[in-house]
Tab-separated table of C-alpha atoms and ligand atoms in Angstrom:
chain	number	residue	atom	x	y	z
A	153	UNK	CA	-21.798	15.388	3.736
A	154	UNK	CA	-19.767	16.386	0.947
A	155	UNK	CA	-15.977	15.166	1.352
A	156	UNK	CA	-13.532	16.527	-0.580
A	157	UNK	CA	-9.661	14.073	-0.814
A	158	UNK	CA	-7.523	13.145	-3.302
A	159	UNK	CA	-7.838	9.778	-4.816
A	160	UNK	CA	-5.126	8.113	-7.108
A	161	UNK	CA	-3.687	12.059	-7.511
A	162	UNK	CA	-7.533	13.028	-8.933
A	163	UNK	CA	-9.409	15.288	-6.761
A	164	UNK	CA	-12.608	14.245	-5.556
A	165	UNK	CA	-15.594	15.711	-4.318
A	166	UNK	CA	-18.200	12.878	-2.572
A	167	UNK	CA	-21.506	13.115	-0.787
A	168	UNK	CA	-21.389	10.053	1.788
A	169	UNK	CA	-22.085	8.925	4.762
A	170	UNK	CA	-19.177	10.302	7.081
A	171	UNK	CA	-19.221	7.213	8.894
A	172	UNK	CA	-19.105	4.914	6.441
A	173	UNK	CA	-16.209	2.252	5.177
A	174	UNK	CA	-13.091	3.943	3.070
A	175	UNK	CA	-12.731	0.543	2.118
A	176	UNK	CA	-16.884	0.382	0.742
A	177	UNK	CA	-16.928	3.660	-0.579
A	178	UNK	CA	-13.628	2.753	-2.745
A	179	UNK	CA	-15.301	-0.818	-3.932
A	180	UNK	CA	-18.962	0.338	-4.491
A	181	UNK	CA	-18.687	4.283	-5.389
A	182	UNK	CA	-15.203	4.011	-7.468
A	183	UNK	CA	-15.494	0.485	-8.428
A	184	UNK	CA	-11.278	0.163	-6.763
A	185	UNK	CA	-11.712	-3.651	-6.530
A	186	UNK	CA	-8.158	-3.981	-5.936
A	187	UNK	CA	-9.068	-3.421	-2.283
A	188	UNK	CA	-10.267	-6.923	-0.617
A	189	UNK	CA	-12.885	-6.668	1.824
A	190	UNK	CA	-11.800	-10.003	4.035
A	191	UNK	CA	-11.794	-9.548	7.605
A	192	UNK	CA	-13.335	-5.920	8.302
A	193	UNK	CA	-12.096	-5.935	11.528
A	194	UNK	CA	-8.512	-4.024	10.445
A	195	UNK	CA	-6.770	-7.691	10.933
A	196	UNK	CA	-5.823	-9.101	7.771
A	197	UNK	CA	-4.652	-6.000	5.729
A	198	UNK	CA	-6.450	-7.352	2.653
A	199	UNK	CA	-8.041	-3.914	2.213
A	200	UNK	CA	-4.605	-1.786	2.811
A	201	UNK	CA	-4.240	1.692	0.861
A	202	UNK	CA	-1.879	4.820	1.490
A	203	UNK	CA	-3.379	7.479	3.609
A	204	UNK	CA	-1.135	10.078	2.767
A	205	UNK	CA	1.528	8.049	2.319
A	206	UNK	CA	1.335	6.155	5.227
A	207	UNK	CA	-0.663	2.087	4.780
A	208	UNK	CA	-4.072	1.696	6.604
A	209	UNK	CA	-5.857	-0.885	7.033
A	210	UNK	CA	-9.253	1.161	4.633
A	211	UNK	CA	-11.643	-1.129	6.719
A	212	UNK	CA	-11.062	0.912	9.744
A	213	UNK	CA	-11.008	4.401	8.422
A	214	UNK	CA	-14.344	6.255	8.548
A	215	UNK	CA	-15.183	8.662	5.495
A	216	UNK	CA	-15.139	11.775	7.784
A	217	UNK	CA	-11.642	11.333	8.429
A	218	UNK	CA	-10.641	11.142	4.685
A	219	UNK	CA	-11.259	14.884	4.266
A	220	UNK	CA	-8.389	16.687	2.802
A	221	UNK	CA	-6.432	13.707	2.249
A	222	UNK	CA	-4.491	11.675	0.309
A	223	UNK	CA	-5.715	7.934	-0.995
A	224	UNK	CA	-3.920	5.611	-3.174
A	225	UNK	CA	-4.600	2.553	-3.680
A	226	UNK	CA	-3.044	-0.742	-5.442
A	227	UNK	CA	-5.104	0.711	-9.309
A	228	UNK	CA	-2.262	3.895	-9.117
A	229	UNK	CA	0.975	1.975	-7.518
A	230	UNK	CA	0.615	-0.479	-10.238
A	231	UNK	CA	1.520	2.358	-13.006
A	232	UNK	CA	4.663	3.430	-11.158
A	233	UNK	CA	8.588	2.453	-11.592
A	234	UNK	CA	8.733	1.672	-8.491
A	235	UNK	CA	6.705	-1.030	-8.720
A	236	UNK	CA	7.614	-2.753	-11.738
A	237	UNK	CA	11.055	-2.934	-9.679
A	238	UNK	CA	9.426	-4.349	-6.555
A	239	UNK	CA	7.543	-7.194	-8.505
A	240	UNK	CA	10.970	-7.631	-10.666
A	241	UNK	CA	12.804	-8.392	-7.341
A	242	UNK	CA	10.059	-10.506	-5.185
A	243	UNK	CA	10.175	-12.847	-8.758
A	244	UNK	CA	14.030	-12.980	-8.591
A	245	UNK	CA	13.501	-13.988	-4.699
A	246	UNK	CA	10.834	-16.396	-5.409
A	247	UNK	CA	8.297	-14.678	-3.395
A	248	UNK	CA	4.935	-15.164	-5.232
A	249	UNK	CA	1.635	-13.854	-3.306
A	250	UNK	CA	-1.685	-15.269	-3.351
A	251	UNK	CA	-4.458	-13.310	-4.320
A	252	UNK	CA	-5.946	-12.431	-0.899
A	253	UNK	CA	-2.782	-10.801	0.287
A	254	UNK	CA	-0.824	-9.647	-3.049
A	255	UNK	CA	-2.177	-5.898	-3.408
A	256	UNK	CA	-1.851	-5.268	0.426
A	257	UNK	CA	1.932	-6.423	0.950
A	258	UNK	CA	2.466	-4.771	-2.390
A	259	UNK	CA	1.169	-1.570	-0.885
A	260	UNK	CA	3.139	-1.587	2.157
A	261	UNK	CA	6.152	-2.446	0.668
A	262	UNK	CA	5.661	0.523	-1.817
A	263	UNK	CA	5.477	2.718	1.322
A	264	UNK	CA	8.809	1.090	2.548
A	265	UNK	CA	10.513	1.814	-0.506
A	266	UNK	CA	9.370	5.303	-1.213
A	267	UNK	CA	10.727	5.985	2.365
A	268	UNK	CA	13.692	6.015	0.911
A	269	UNK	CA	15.463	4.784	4.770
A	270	UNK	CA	17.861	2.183	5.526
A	271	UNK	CA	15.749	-1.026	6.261
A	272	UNK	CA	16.867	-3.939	8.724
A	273	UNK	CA	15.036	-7.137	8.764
A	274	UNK	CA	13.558	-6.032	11.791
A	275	UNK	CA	11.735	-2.949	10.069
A	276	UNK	CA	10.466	-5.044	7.443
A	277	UNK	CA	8.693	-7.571	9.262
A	278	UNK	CA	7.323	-4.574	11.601
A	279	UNK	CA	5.543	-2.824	8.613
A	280	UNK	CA	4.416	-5.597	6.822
A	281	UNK	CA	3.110	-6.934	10.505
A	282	UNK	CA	-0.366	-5.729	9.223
A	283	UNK	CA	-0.447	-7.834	6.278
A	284	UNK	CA	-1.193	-11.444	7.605
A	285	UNK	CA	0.189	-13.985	5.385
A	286	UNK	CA	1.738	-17.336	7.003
A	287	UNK	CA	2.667	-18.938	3.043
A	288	UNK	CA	5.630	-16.754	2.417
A	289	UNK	CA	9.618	-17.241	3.225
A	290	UNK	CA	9.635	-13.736	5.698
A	291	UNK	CA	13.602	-14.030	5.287
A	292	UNK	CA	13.234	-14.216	1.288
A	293	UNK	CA	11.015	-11.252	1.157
A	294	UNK	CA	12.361	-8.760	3.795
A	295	UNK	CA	15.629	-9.612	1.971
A	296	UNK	CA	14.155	-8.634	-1.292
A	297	UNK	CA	12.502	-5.354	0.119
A	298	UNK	CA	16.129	-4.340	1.325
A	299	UNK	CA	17.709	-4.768	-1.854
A	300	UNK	CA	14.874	-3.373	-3.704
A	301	UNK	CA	15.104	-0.055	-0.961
A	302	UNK	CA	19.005	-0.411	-1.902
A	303	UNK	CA	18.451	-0.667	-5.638
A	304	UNK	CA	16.429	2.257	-5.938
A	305	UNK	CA	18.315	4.405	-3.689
A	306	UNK	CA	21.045	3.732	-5.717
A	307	UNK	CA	19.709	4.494	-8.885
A	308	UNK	CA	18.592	7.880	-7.551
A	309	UNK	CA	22.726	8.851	-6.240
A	310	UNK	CA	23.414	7.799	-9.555
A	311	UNK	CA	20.674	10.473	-11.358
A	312	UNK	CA	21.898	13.012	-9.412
A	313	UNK	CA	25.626	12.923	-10.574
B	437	LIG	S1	-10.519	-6.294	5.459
B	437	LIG	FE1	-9.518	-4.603	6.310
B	437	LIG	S2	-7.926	-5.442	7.494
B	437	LIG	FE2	-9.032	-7.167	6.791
B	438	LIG	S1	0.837	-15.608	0.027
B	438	LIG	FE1	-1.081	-14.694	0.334
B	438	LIG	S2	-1.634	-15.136	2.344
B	438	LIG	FE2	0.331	-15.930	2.106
């Protein structure tokens, strides 16, 4: 079945297996190693990626249901602003992620901040829920998320004056 999406903003047409892994296709067709393949059972949110715009878990999403969409994964957020500000801030807060979980977190914390919305500590640990990690100061990093949400929604009040 050919299955036409977006991939890291390129357009894409595939042939695959409709029910196959978004998170195999993306490691074995398009060589995106940047998504882990740990628990396959959507747990772990090693394998995370934006499905237009939103963070999934790209062990449970079946090819058919990529059609028409949107997929970006960790290879793509690492070229944007926004990130180099997200990694700038996590440093600053001493939050330092291990391999396994770096380019998942990452991910969902891009989402967070491209929302744009007022977070509470609450929010944070909600959204990054997905992302299992039990090494990390939670109050550190959903502290640095807000004031990297803060930062940038400053910056962009300031562009527009
Ligand atoms: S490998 Fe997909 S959630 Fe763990
Ligand atoms: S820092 Fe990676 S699992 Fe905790």
């Amino acid at each position: 079945m050919i299955i036409k999406f977006t991939l890291n903003n390129m357009k894409k047409n595939l042939d695959a297996d409709p029910s196959e892994k978004l998170s195999d296709v993306l490691r074995d067709d398009f060589g995106l190693l940047s998504v882990n393949s740990c628990c396959n059972t959507g747990r772990c949110g090693g394998c995370t990626v934006l499905k237009d715009n939103l963070p999934v878990p790209a062990c449970m999403v079946r090819m058919f249901s990529v059609r028409n969409s949107s997929i970006l994964t960790y290879e793509y957020i690492s070229t944007t602003t926004e990130f180099t500000s997200i990694i700038k801030v996590l440093e600053a807060m001493g939050c330092n992620f291990c391999d396994f979980c770096k380019h998942g977190k990452i991910i969902t914390i891009y989402s967070l901040v491209q929302s744009g919305v007022q977070l509470t500590e609450k929010d944070v640990y909600e959204a990054l829920s997905g992302n299992i990690c039990n090494c990390t100061d939670f109050h550190s990093m959903a502290a640095g998320v807000r004031l990297i949400v803060n930062t940038i929604k400053r910056g962009k009040r300031a562009e527009r004056r």
